[in-house]
Amino acid sequence: GFKCGIVGLPNVGKSTLFNALTRTAAAQAANYPFCTIEPNTGEVAVPDPRLQKIAAIGKSKEIIPTRISFVDIAGLVRGASKGEGLGNQFLANIREVDAIVHVLRCFEDDDITHVEGRIDPVADAETVETELMLADLESLERRIVQVRKRASGKDKEAMAVLPMMEAALELLQAGRPTRFLLNGIAPEDLRILQGLNLLTSHPVLYVCNVAEADAATGNEHTKAVERMAAAQGARTVVISAAIEAEVAQLSDEEELEFLATLGLDEPGLNKVIRAGYELLQLITYFTVGPKETRAWTVHKGAKAPQAAGVIHTDFERGFIRAQTISYNDFVTLGGEVAAKEAGRARDEGKEYVVQDGDIMLFKFNT
Ligand code: GDP
């Protein structure tokens, strides 16, 4: 599965957010299968209004959304990379995720201690980032010595990874996270970068946790975070973890009513889940039948056989072709039969790059 790790200083609202995310998923258990893999990992349904439309047209009995995982990564404080070092559990957790959701405290509350004694989310983000960069710098400086030696001895493997290591080291020494290497990176370089197992090479989404009254509008703190994120090319979502915790306990109708009184049109969690999905560079394709309409996840750029492989490895191995209808055609023409009659059901082969929203039916050999 695809995983987002939730990080941030203590007392910023990470656990509140994580619990709301997973409680919502648990409450919807009938329609939205949820499971707790470990105490700090939860799978959540990716909200997608297209599912309802497709299911209505296809007269499906059931709707099955696609899912992503969130991991609550506790244990980061100032100085963590020095002294005791980052905890083993922390390192294991952060290395296994594909993207980072960085929660920042943008709410004032004298009853909740701030570890730094003041509300300053931009400074908090820098504190966390600095610890992660220091940890990366230390591990890279240690590892690169051997790799340089082996590369000068013409070791092929070392020669292949060394340029990426040097680039990462140069960035870290300049005080910048290695995720800046992700921009326009070639697939083979991405594999090398991921193989370095660095803490700062994951893409980041900033989540501003505000007081209930600021949920619809944001505040001075969230504006400062937005400026910082924009300068990095990162995205920001404003939520109130306190609201989300309440919403997670309500029925669907109660929820919409409650959100409306706060000037909100959907739970902030939906925004976090969707932004996380985009951060991971994931897209959705659908399968439709009388039994179910189902969403499936693939990486942007995936080809038809890989998409088939998400359903079953046999589908990928025996892939022949995929009948493909775009979401817009399916909805505007009114379903599979009509799309076929209109000549809008394409037969796509092995090289077809799946598009977000495609409705697919695979033909394969068994
Ligand atoms: P973590 O240490 O980052 O996981 O933070 P927690 O989720 O445990 O939250 C720390 C404390 O802040 C708890 O007492 C929460 O109830 C409180 N808290 C979390 N979010 C909010 C919020 O949006 N507003 C207020 N006033 N308190 C919050």
mmCIF file of C-alpha atoms and ligand atoms in Angstrom:
data_model
loop_
_atom_site.group_PDB
_atom_site.id
_atom_site.type_symbol
_atom_site.label_atom_id
_atom_site.label_comp_id
_atom_site.label_asym_id
_atom_site.label_seq_id
_atom_site.Cartn_x
_atom_site.Cartn_y
_atom_site.Cartn_z
ATOM 1 C CA GLY A 1 0.000 0.000 0.000
ATOM 2 C CA PHE A 2 0.870 3.690 -0.162
ATOM 3 C CA LYS A 3 1.785 5.375 3.092
ATOM 4 C CA CYS A 4 1.824 8.939 4.431
ATOM 5 C CA GLY A 5 3.738 9.521 7.653
ATOM 6 C CA ILE A 6 2.363 12.123 10.078
ATOM 7 C CA VAL A 7 5.211 14.074 11.716
ATOM 8 C CA GLY A 8 5.510 17.200 13.863
ATOM 9 C CA LEU A 9 6.636 18.447 17.267
ATOM 10 C CA PRO A 10 4.867 17.089 20.367
ATOM 11 C CA ASN A 11 1.455 18.609 21.244
ATOM 12 C CA VAL A 12 0.685 19.968 17.791
ATOM 13 C CA GLY A 13 -2.297 17.628 17.222
ATOM 14 C CA LYS A 14 -0.786 14.637 15.383
ATOM 15 C CA SER A 15 -2.574 11.974 17.408
ATOM 16 C CA THR A 16 -5.846 13.895 17.352
ATOM 17 C CA LEU A 17 -5.627 14.042 13.567
ATOM 18 C CA PHE A 18 -4.592 10.394 13.231
ATOM 19 C CA ASN A 19 -7.373 9.207 15.528
ATOM 20 C CA ALA A 20 -9.941 11.246 13.626
ATOM 21 C CA LEU A 21 -8.693 9.820 10.334
ATOM 22 C CA THR A 22 -8.877 6.241 11.514
ATOM 23 C CA ARG A 23 -12.063 6.632 13.566
ATOM 24 C CA THR A 24 -13.839 7.985 10.498
ATOM 25 C CA ALA A 25 -12.652 4.969 8.581
ATOM 26 C CA ALA A 26 -13.731 2.601 11.360
ATOM 27 C CA ALA A 27 -17.161 4.235 11.608
ATOM 28 C CA GLN A 28 -17.689 3.663 7.908
ATOM 29 C CA ALA A 29 -16.513 0.072 8.207
ATOM 30 C CA ALA A 30 -19.510 -1.405 6.384
ATOM 31 C CA ASN A 31 -18.783 0.401 3.133
ATOM 32 C CA TYR A 32 -15.187 1.335 3.697
ATOM 33 C CA PRO A 33 -13.050 -1.585 4.792
ATOM 34 C CA PHE A 34 -10.627 -0.380 7.398
ATOM 35 C CA CYS A 35 -7.956 -2.210 9.223
ATOM 36 C CA THR A 36 -5.346 -1.363 11.778
ATOM 37 C CA ILE A 37 -2.113 -2.955 10.686
ATOM 38 C CA GLU A 38 -0.178 -1.697 13.686
ATOM 39 C CA PRO A 39 -1.365 0.548 16.503
ATOM 40 C CA ASN A 40 0.027 3.614 14.733
ATOM 41 C CA THR A 41 -0.978 2.708 11.176
ATOM 42 C CA GLY A 42 -4.447 3.066 9.696
ATOM 43 C CA GLU A 43 -5.932 2.637 6.250
ATOM 44 C CA VAL A 44 -8.446 5.238 5.111
ATOM 45 C CA ALA A 45 -10.828 5.432 2.158
ATOM 46 C CA VAL A 46 -9.961 8.053 -0.457
ATOM 47 C CA PRO A 47 -13.107 10.190 -0.877
ATOM 48 C CA ASP A 48 -14.089 10.388 -4.556
ATOM 49 C CA PRO A 49 -17.526 11.697 -5.620
ATOM 50 C CA ARG A 50 -17.072 10.066 -9.050
ATOM 51 C CA LEU A 51 -17.709 6.658 -7.452
ATOM 52 C CA GLN A 52 -21.361 7.462 -6.675
ATOM 53 C CA LYS A 53 -22.001 8.723 -10.201
ATOM 54 C CA ILE A 54 -20.459 5.658 -11.856
ATOM 55 C CA ALA A 55 -22.249 3.259 -9.511
ATOM 56 C CA ALA A 56 -25.618 4.907 -10.222
ATOM 57 C CA ILE A 57 -25.137 4.590 -13.990
ATOM 58 C CA GLY A 58 -23.720 1.053 -13.744
ATOM 59 C CA LYS A 59 -26.431 -0.001 -11.230
ATOM 60 C CA SER A 60 -23.802 -1.485 -8.925
ATOM 61 C CA LYS A 61 -24.870 -2.973 -5.585
ATOM 62 C CA GLU A 62 -21.731 -1.860 -3.786
ATOM 63 C CA ILE A 63 -19.161 0.932 -3.874
ATOM 64 C CA ILE A 64 -15.577 0.195 -2.905
ATOM 65 C CA PRO A 65 -13.225 3.180 -2.658
ATOM 66 C CA THR A 66 -9.489 2.892 -2.892
ATOM 67 C CA ARG A 67 -7.387 3.388 0.238
ATOM 68 C CA ILE A 68 -4.144 4.848 1.486
ATOM 69 C CA SER A 69 -2.390 4.428 4.827
ATOM 70 C CA PHE A 70 -1.413 6.967 7.443
ATOM 71 C CA VAL A 71 1.272 6.326 10.033
ATOM 72 C CA ASP A 72 1.425 8.353 13.255
ATOM 73 C CA ILE A 73 5.167 8.949 13.677
ATOM 74 C CA ALA A 74 5.785 10.134 17.223
ATOM 75 C CA GLY A 75 9.091 10.978 18.827
ATOM 76 C CA LEU A 76 10.599 13.989 17.137
ATOM 77 C CA VAL A 77 11.946 16.777 19.379
ATOM 78 C CA ARG A 78 14.650 19.409 19.086
ATOM 79 C CA GLY A 79 18.070 17.780 19.473
ATOM 80 C CA ALA A 80 16.713 14.368 18.512
ATOM 81 C CA SER A 81 19.429 13.855 15.905
ATOM 82 C CA LYS A 82 22.125 14.508 18.532
ATOM 83 C CA GLY A 83 22.521 13.017 21.980
ATOM 84 C CA GLU A 84 20.317 9.967 22.139
ATOM 85 C CA GLY A 85 19.841 10.082 18.407
ATOM 86 C CA LEU A 86 16.513 9.513 16.729
ATOM 87 C CA GLY A 87 14.761 6.485 18.163
ATOM 88 C CA ASN A 88 14.921 3.245 16.181
ATOM 89 C CA GLN A 89 11.146 3.048 15.970
ATOM 90 C CA PHE A 90 11.029 6.603 14.635
ATOM 91 C CA LEU A 91 13.622 5.872 11.966
ATOM 92 C CA ALA A 92 11.944 2.631 10.937
ATOM 93 C CA ASN A 93 8.575 4.380 10.683
ATOM 94 C CA ILE A 94 9.742 7.361 8.674
ATOM 95 C CA ARG A 95 11.793 5.262 6.246
ATOM 96 C CA GLU A 96 8.858 3.070 5.320
ATOM 97 C CA VAL A 97 6.559 5.939 4.279
ATOM 98 C CA ASP A 98 6.261 7.400 0.779
ATOM 99 C CA ALA A 99 5.274 10.949 1.764
ATOM 100 C CA ILE A 100 5.238 13.209 4.821
ATOM 101 C CA VAL A 101 2.258 15.005 6.338
ATOM 102 C CA HIS A 102 3.836 17.651 8.551
ATOM 103 C CA VAL A 103 1.402 18.905 11.209
ATOM 104 C CA LEU A 104 2.021 22.438 12.487
ATOM 105 C CA ARG A 105 0.407 24.013 15.529
ATOM 106 C CA CYS A 106 -1.439 27.159 14.435
ATOM 107 C CA PHE A 107 -3.806 27.331 17.413
ATOM 108 C CA GLU A 108 -3.369 29.267 20.646
ATOM 109 C CA ASP A 109 -4.295 27.459 23.863
ATOM 110 C CA ASP A 110 -2.575 28.291 27.142
ATOM 111 C CA ASP A 111 -3.652 24.952 28.586
ATOM 112 C CA ILE A 112 -1.720 22.983 25.987
ATOM 113 C CA THR A 113 2.024 23.312 26.484
ATOM 114 C CA HIS A 114 4.082 24.182 23.444
ATOM 115 C CA VAL A 115 7.495 22.516 23.659
ATOM 116 C CA GLU A 116 9.185 25.738 22.537
ATOM 117 C CA GLY A 117 6.983 27.980 24.682
ATOM 118 C CA ARG A 118 5.502 29.980 21.792
ATOM 119 C CA ILE A 119 3.261 29.534 18.743
ATOM 120 C CA ASP A 120 5.426 29.866 15.638
ATOM 121 C CA PRO A 121 4.647 27.172 13.041
ATOM 122 C CA VAL A 122 7.313 28.323 10.571
ATOM 123 C CA ALA A 123 10.012 28.043 13.242
ATOM 124 C CA ASP A 124 8.556 24.649 14.273
ATOM 125 C CA ALA A 125 8.752 23.412 10.687
ATOM 126 C CA GLU A 126 12.391 24.491 10.572
ATOM 127 C CA THR A 127 13.126 22.759 13.884
ATOM 128 C CA VAL A 128 11.722 19.462 12.635
ATOM 129 C CA GLU A 129 13.346 19.786 9.234
ATOM 130 C CA THR A 130 16.713 20.619 10.818
ATOM 131 C CA GLU A 131 16.640 17.446 12.908
ATOM 132 C CA LEU A 132 15.842 15.344 9.866
ATOM 133 C CA MET A 133 18.537 17.054 7.778
ATOM 134 C CA LEU A 134 21.146 16.583 10.508
ATOM 135 C CA ALA A 135 20.289 12.885 10.726
ATOM 136 C CA ASP A 136 20.586 12.553 6.919
ATOM 137 C CA LEU A 137 23.828 14.529 6.842
ATOM 138 C CA GLU A 138 25.396 12.344 9.488
ATOM 139 C CA SER A 139 24.370 9.063 7.862
ATOM 140 C CA LEU A 140 25.385 10.222 4.386
ATOM 141 C CA GLU A 141 28.795 11.547 5.495
ATOM 142 C CA ARG A 142 29.434 8.197 7.142
ATOM 143 C CA ARG A 143 28.352 6.092 4.143
ATOM 144 C CA ILE A 144 29.893 8.168 1.339
ATOM 145 C CA VAL A 145 33.491 7.517 2.436
ATOM 146 C CA GLN A 146 33.270 3.835 1.467
ATOM 147 C CA VAL A 147 31.323 4.528 -1.714
ATOM 148 C CA ARG A 148 33.898 7.084 -2.920
ATOM 149 C CA LYS A 149 36.668 4.550 -2.343
ATOM 150 C CA ARG A 150 34.837 1.784 -4.183
ATOM 151 C CA ALA A 151 33.885 4.106 -7.046
ATOM 152 C CA SER A 152 37.497 5.135 -7.600
ATOM 153 C CA GLY A 153 38.267 1.395 -7.728
ATOM 154 C CA LYS A 154 35.758 1.223 -10.623
ATOM 155 C CA ASP A 155 33.095 -0.649 -8.649
ATOM 156 C CA LYS A 156 30.022 -0.434 -10.921
ATOM 157 C CA GLU A 157 27.416 -0.248 -8.169
ATOM 158 C CA ALA A 158 29.301 2.466 -6.307
ATOM 159 C CA MET A 159 29.821 4.448 -9.520
ATOM 160 C CA ALA A 160 26.066 4.282 -10.169
ATOM 161 C CA VAL A 161 25.006 5.696 -6.784
ATOM 162 C CA LEU A 162 27.864 8.103 -6.057
ATOM 163 C CA PRO A 163 26.638 11.082 -8.156
ATOM 164 C CA MET A 164 23.275 11.010 -6.339
ATOM 165 C CA MET A 165 24.998 10.734 -2.963
ATOM 166 C CA GLU A 166 27.229 13.701 -3.768
ATOM 167 C CA ALA A 167 24.235 15.758 -4.916
ATOM 168 C CA ALA A 168 22.307 14.883 -1.743
ATOM 169 C CA LEU A 169 25.308 15.693 0.440
ATOM 170 C CA GLU A 170 25.820 19.059 -1.269
ATOM 171 C CA LEU A 171 22.170 20.006 -0.663
ATOM 172 C CA LEU A 172 22.251 18.960 2.990
ATOM 173 C CA GLN A 173 25.494 20.851 3.574
ATOM 174 C CA ALA A 174 23.756 23.922 2.159
ATOM 175 C CA GLY A 175 20.992 23.397 4.731
ATOM 176 C CA ARG A 176 18.364 22.141 2.330
ATOM 177 C CA PRO A 177 16.334 18.914 2.381
ATOM 178 C CA THR A 178 17.040 16.262 -0.258
ATOM 179 C CA ARG A 179 13.436 16.320 -1.519
ATOM 180 C CA PHE A 180 14.512 19.255 -3.688
ATOM 181 C CA LEU A 181 16.181 16.583 -5.849
ATOM 182 C CA LEU A 182 12.722 15.194 -6.716
ATOM 183 C CA ASN A 183 11.884 17.994 -9.174
ATOM 184 C CA GLY A 184 11.846 16.477 -12.666
ATOM 185 C CA ILE A 185 13.914 13.503 -11.526
ATOM 186 C CA ALA A 186 14.309 10.589 -13.989
ATOM 187 C CA PRO A 187 12.767 7.253 -12.865
ATOM 188 C CA GLU A 188 16.138 5.495 -12.546
ATOM 189 C CA ASP A 189 17.529 8.376 -10.466
ATOM 190 C CA LEU A 190 14.431 8.292 -8.268
ATOM 191 C CA ARG A 191 15.119 4.621 -7.530
ATOM 192 C CA ILE A 192 18.703 5.483 -6.557
ATOM 193 C CA LEU A 193 17.563 8.376 -4.342
ATOM 194 C CA GLN A 194 14.950 6.178 -2.655
ATOM 195 C CA GLY A 195 17.601 3.512 -2.168
ATOM 196 C CA LEU A 196 19.624 5.984 -0.083
ATOM 197 C CA ASN A 197 16.880 5.800 2.573
ATOM 198 C CA LEU A 198 17.071 9.467 3.519
ATOM 199 C CA LEU A 199 14.565 11.080 5.878
ATOM 200 C CA THR A 200 14.289 14.337 3.911
ATOM 201 C CA SER A 201 13.708 12.899 0.438
ATOM 202 C CA HIS A 202 9.956 12.332 0.880
ATOM 203 C CA PRO A 203 7.556 14.919 -0.589
ATOM 204 C CA VAL A 204 5.861 17.050 2.114
ATOM 205 C CA LEU A 205 2.350 18.350 2.757
ATOM 206 C CA TYR A 206 1.959 20.952 5.523
ATOM 207 C CA VAL A 207 -1.176 20.615 7.640
ATOM 208 C CA CYS A 208 -2.005 23.720 9.688
ATOM 209 C CA ASN A 209 -3.951 22.782 12.803
ATOM 210 C CA VAL A 210 -6.101 25.776 13.809
ATOM 211 C CA ALA A 211 -8.725 26.584 16.443
ATOM 212 C CA GLU A 212 -12.352 25.849 15.510
ATOM 213 C CA ALA A 213 -13.104 29.523 14.844
ATOM 214 C CA ASP A 214 -10.293 29.727 12.260
ATOM 215 C CA ALA A 215 -11.111 26.509 10.374
ATOM 216 C CA ALA A 216 -12.888 28.231 7.476
ATOM 217 C CA THR A 217 -10.628 31.262 7.175
ATOM 218 C CA GLY A 218 -7.181 30.358 8.481
ATOM 219 C CA ASN A 219 -5.224 32.918 10.518
ATOM 220 C CA GLU A 220 -1.916 34.823 10.626
ATOM 221 C CA HIS A 221 0.001 31.632 11.409
ATOM 222 C CA THR A 222 -1.474 29.682 8.496
ATOM 223 C CA LYS A 223 -0.657 32.563 6.142
ATOM 224 C CA ALA A 224 2.966 32.430 7.252
ATOM 225 C CA VAL A 225 3.029 28.669 6.639
ATOM 226 C CA GLU A 226 1.465 29.158 3.206
ATOM 227 C CA ARG A 227 4.228 31.623 2.259
ATOM 228 C CA MET A 228 6.898 29.180 3.424
ATOM 229 C CA ALA A 229 5.266 26.267 1.571
ATOM 230 C CA ALA A 230 4.859 28.286 -1.629
ATOM 231 C CA ALA A 231 8.570 29.121 -1.581
ATOM 232 C CA GLN A 232 9.270 25.358 -1.419
ATOM 233 C CA GLY A 233 6.676 24.365 -3.996
ATOM 234 C CA ALA A 234 4.827 22.441 -1.270
ATOM 235 C CA ARG A 235 1.101 22.363 -0.511
ATOM 236 C CA THR A 236 -0.778 23.444 2.607
ATOM 237 C CA VAL A 237 -4.081 22.275 4.083
ATOM 238 C CA VAL A 238 -5.832 24.125 6.934
ATOM 239 C CA ILE A 239 -7.839 21.970 9.347
ATOM 240 C CA SER A 240 -8.979 21.972 12.950
ATOM 241 C CA ALA A 241 -8.086 18.635 14.482
ATOM 242 C CA ALA A 242 -10.554 19.377 17.286
ATOM 243 C CA ILE A 243 -13.403 19.715 14.742
ATOM 244 C CA GLU A 244 -12.277 16.595 12.920
ATOM 245 C CA ALA A 245 -12.315 14.641 16.172
ATOM 246 C CA GLU A 246 -15.956 15.701 16.720
ATOM 247 C CA VAL A 247 -16.990 15.096 13.110
ATOM 248 C CA ALA A 248 -15.575 11.588 13.213
ATOM 249 C CA GLN A 249 -18.272 10.665 15.747
ATOM 250 C CA LEU A 250 -21.253 12.038 13.824
ATOM 251 C CA SER A 251 -23.591 10.456 11.276
ATOM 252 C CA ASP A 252 -23.388 11.734 7.682
ATOM 253 C CA GLU A 253 -26.355 14.163 7.987
ATOM 254 C CA GLU A 254 -25.296 15.454 11.399
ATOM 255 C CA GLU A 255 -21.838 15.936 9.968
ATOM 256 C CA LEU A 256 -22.906 18.166 7.053
ATOM 257 C CA GLU A 257 -25.133 20.249 9.350
ATOM 258 C CA PHE A 258 -22.373 20.673 11.897
ATOM 259 C CA LEU A 259 -19.819 21.616 9.231
ATOM 260 C CA ALA A 260 -22.232 24.121 7.676
ATOM 261 C CA THR A 261 -22.570 25.969 10.992
ATOM 262 C CA LEU A 262 -18.785 26.391 10.899
ATOM 263 C CA GLY A 263 -18.799 27.577 7.274
ATOM 264 C CA LEU A 264 -17.256 24.348 5.957
ATOM 265 C CA ASP A 265 -18.517 22.194 3.082
ATOM 266 C CA GLU A 266 -16.640 18.973 3.831
ATOM 267 C CA PRO A 267 -14.479 17.461 6.560
ATOM 268 C CA GLY A 268 -10.905 18.737 6.566
ATOM 269 C CA LEU A 269 -9.844 15.117 6.642
ATOM 270 C CA ASN A 270 -11.075 14.686 3.074
ATOM 271 C CA LYS A 271 -8.735 17.484 2.028
ATOM 272 C CA VAL A 272 -5.833 15.859 3.868
ATOM 273 C CA ILE A 273 -6.553 12.451 2.317
ATOM 274 C CA ARG A 274 -6.894 13.869 -1.200
ATOM 275 C CA ALA A 275 -3.787 16.035 -0.846
ATOM 276 C CA GLY A 276 -1.880 13.005 0.461
ATOM 277 C CA TYR A 277 -3.043 11.014 -2.560
ATOM 278 C CA GLU A 278 -1.804 13.745 -4.916
ATOM 279 C CA LEU A 279 1.446 14.067 -2.984
ATOM 280 C CA LEU A 280 2.079 10.380 -3.590
ATOM 281 C CA GLN A 281 1.510 11.014 -7.333
ATOM 282 C CA LEU A 282 -1.314 8.518 -7.432
ATOM 283 C CA ILE A 283 -4.251 8.358 -9.840
ATOM 284 C CA THR A 284 -7.454 6.329 -9.831
ATOM 285 C CA TYR A 285 -9.063 4.075 -12.397
ATOM 286 C CA PHE A 286 -12.425 2.344 -11.980
ATOM 287 C CA THR A 287 -14.027 -1.023 -12.655
ATOM 288 C CA VAL A 288 -17.816 -1.197 -12.947
ATOM 289 C CA GLY A 289 -20.230 -4.115 -12.758
ATOM 290 C CA PRO A 290 -23.596 -5.074 -11.266
ATOM 291 C CA LYS A 291 -21.858 -6.341 -8.138
ATOM 292 C CA GLU A 292 -19.649 -3.327 -7.459
ATOM 293 C CA THR A 293 -18.116 -0.096 -8.640
ATOM 294 C CA ARG A 294 -14.573 -0.014 -7.433
ATOM 295 C CA ALA A 295 -11.700 2.480 -7.416
ATOM 296 C CA TRP A 296 -8.132 1.259 -7.892
ATOM 297 C CA THR A 297 -4.883 3.120 -7.363
ATOM 298 C CA VAL A 298 -1.876 3.306 -9.687
ATOM 299 C CA HIS A 299 1.143 5.569 -9.933
ATOM 300 C CA LYS A 300 0.888 8.406 -12.428
ATOM 301 C CA GLY A 301 2.446 7.049 -15.639
ATOM 302 C CA ALA A 302 1.452 3.414 -15.037
ATOM 303 C CA LYS A 303 0.640 1.363 -18.156
ATOM 304 C CA ALA A 304 -2.444 -0.801 -18.653
ATOM 305 C CA PRO A 305 -0.833 -4.160 -17.671
ATOM 306 C CA GLN A 306 0.471 -2.672 -14.403
ATOM 307 C CA ALA A 307 -2.994 -1.333 -13.677
ATOM 308 C CA ALA A 308 -4.423 -4.808 -14.288
ATOM 309 C CA GLY A 309 -1.798 -6.183 -11.905
ATOM 310 C CA VAL A 310 -3.233 -4.119 -9.060
ATOM 311 C CA ILE A 311 -6.362 -6.302 -9.250
ATOM 312 C CA HIS A 312 -4.522 -9.596 -9.673
ATOM 313 C CA THR A 313 -1.020 -10.612 -10.761
ATOM 314 C CA ASP A 314 -2.642 -13.054 -13.263
ATOM 315 C CA PHE A 315 -4.322 -10.094 -14.969
ATOM 316 C CA GLU A 316 -0.916 -8.532 -15.565
ATOM 317 C CA ARG A 317 0.819 -11.727 -16.656
ATOM 318 C CA GLY A 318 -1.882 -12.688 -19.150
ATOM 319 C CA PHE A 319 -2.764 -9.151 -20.219
ATOM 320 C CA ILE A 320 -4.215 -8.923 -23.752
ATOM 321 C CA ARG A 321 -5.975 -5.559 -23.867
ATOM 322 C CA ALA A 322 -8.103 -3.201 -21.850
ATOM 323 C CA GLN A 323 -11.461 -1.801 -22.903
ATOM 324 C CA THR A 324 -11.165 1.783 -21.743
ATOM 325 C CA ILE A 325 -13.807 4.514 -21.400
ATOM 326 C CA SER A 326 -12.915 7.925 -20.050
ATOM 327 C CA TYR A 327 -14.879 9.076 -16.994
ATOM 328 C CA ASN A 328 -16.403 12.010 -18.901
ATOM 329 C CA ASP A 329 -17.596 9.802 -21.762
ATOM 330 C CA PHE A 330 -19.026 7.232 -19.344
ATOM 331 C CA VAL A 331 -21.003 9.863 -17.438
ATOM 332 C CA THR A 332 -22.119 12.112 -20.298
ATOM 333 C CA LEU A 333 -23.067 9.218 -22.622
ATOM 334 C CA GLY A 334 -24.681 7.243 -19.803
ATOM 335 C CA GLY A 335 -22.690 4.047 -19.388
ATOM 336 C CA GLU A 336 -20.788 1.279 -21.133
ATOM 337 C CA VAL A 337 -23.322 0.282 -23.799
ATOM 338 C CA ALA A 338 -23.913 3.870 -24.888
ATOM 339 C CA ALA A 339 -20.186 4.590 -24.903
ATOM 340 C CA LYS A 340 -19.616 1.547 -27.128
ATOM 341 C CA GLU A 341 -22.359 2.637 -29.534
ATOM 342 C CA ALA A 342 -20.818 6.081 -29.711
ATOM 343 C CA GLY A 343 -17.434 4.513 -30.473
ATOM 344 C CA ARG A 344 -15.989 5.876 -27.217
ATOM 345 C CA ALA A 345 -14.913 2.498 -25.786
ATOM 346 C CA ARG A 346 -11.270 2.141 -26.814
ATOM 347 C CA ASP A 347 -9.284 -1.094 -26.997
ATOM 348 C CA GLU A 348 -5.967 -0.198 -25.391
ATOM 349 C CA GLY A 349 -2.836 -2.335 -25.480
ATOM 350 C CA LYS A 350 0.289 -2.945 -23.380
ATOM 351 C CA GLU A 351 1.750 0.526 -23.920
ATOM 352 C CA TYR A 352 -1.347 2.510 -22.930
ATOM 353 C CA VAL A 353 -0.658 4.999 -20.130
ATOM 354 C CA VAL A 354 -3.619 4.940 -17.742
ATOM 355 C CA GLN A 355 -5.418 8.275 -17.268
ATOM 356 C CA ASP A 356 -7.077 9.392 -14.036
ATOM 357 C CA GLY A 357 -10.770 8.421 -14.133
ATOM 358 C CA ASP A 358 -10.475 5.708 -16.815
ATOM 359 C CA ILE A 359 -13.114 3.002 -16.579
ATOM 360 C CA MET A 360 -11.377 -0.233 -17.531
ATOM 361 C CA LEU A 361 -12.263 -3.811 -18.368
ATOM 362 C CA PHE A 362 -9.310 -6.165 -18.823
ATOM 363 C CA LYS A 363 -9.096 -9.048 -21.308
ATOM 364 C CA PHE A 364 -6.466 -11.552 -20.312
ATOM 365 C CA ASN A 365 -5.251 -15.152 -20.811
ATOM 366 C CA THR A 366 -5.303 -17.448 -17.814
HETATM 367 P P1 GDP B 1 0.605 15.235 19.384
HETATM 368 O O1 GDP B 1 1.539 15.197 20.541
HETATM 369 O O2 GDP B 1 1.141 16.069 18.275
HETATM 370 O O3 GDP B 1 0.135 13.902 18.931
HETATM 371 O O4 GDP B 1 -0.675 16.070 19.888
HETATM 372 P P2 GDP B 1 -2.101 15.554 20.379
HETATM 373 O O5 GDP B 1 -2.952 15.195 19.230
HETATM 374 O O6 GDP B 1 -1.938 14.544 21.464
HETATM 375 O O7 GDP B 1 -2.663 16.924 20.978
HETATM 376 C C1 GDP B 1 -2.035 17.544 22.094
HETATM 377 C C2 GDP B 1 -3.085 18.301 22.878
HETATM 378 O O8 GDP B 1 -3.573 19.395 22.081
HETATM 379 C C3 GDP B 1 -4.303 17.453 23.224
HETATM 380 O O9 GDP B 1 -4.716 17.809 24.524
HETATM 381 C C4 GDP B 1 -5.332 17.868 22.189
HETATM 382 O O10 GDP B 1 -6.647 17.726 22.694
HETATM 383 C C5 GDP B 1 -4.983 19.325 21.960
HETATM 384 N N1 GDP B 1 -5.365 19.761 20.619
HETATM 385 C C6 GDP B 1 -5.150 19.115 19.437
HETATM 386 N N2 GDP B 1 -5.659 19.815 18.409
HETATM 387 C C7 GDP B 1 -6.216 20.936 18.946
HETATM 388 C C8 GDP B 1 -6.902 22.065 18.395
HETATM 389 O O11 GDP B 1 -7.142 22.163 17.171
HETATM 390 N N3 GDP B 1 -7.290 23.045 19.290
HETATM 391 C C9 GDP B 1 -7.059 22.945 20.632
HETATM 392 N N4 GDP B 1 -7.451 23.928 21.434
HETATM 393 N N5 GDP B 1 -6.435 21.893 21.182
HETATM 394 C C10 GDP B 1 -6.019 20.902 20.367
#
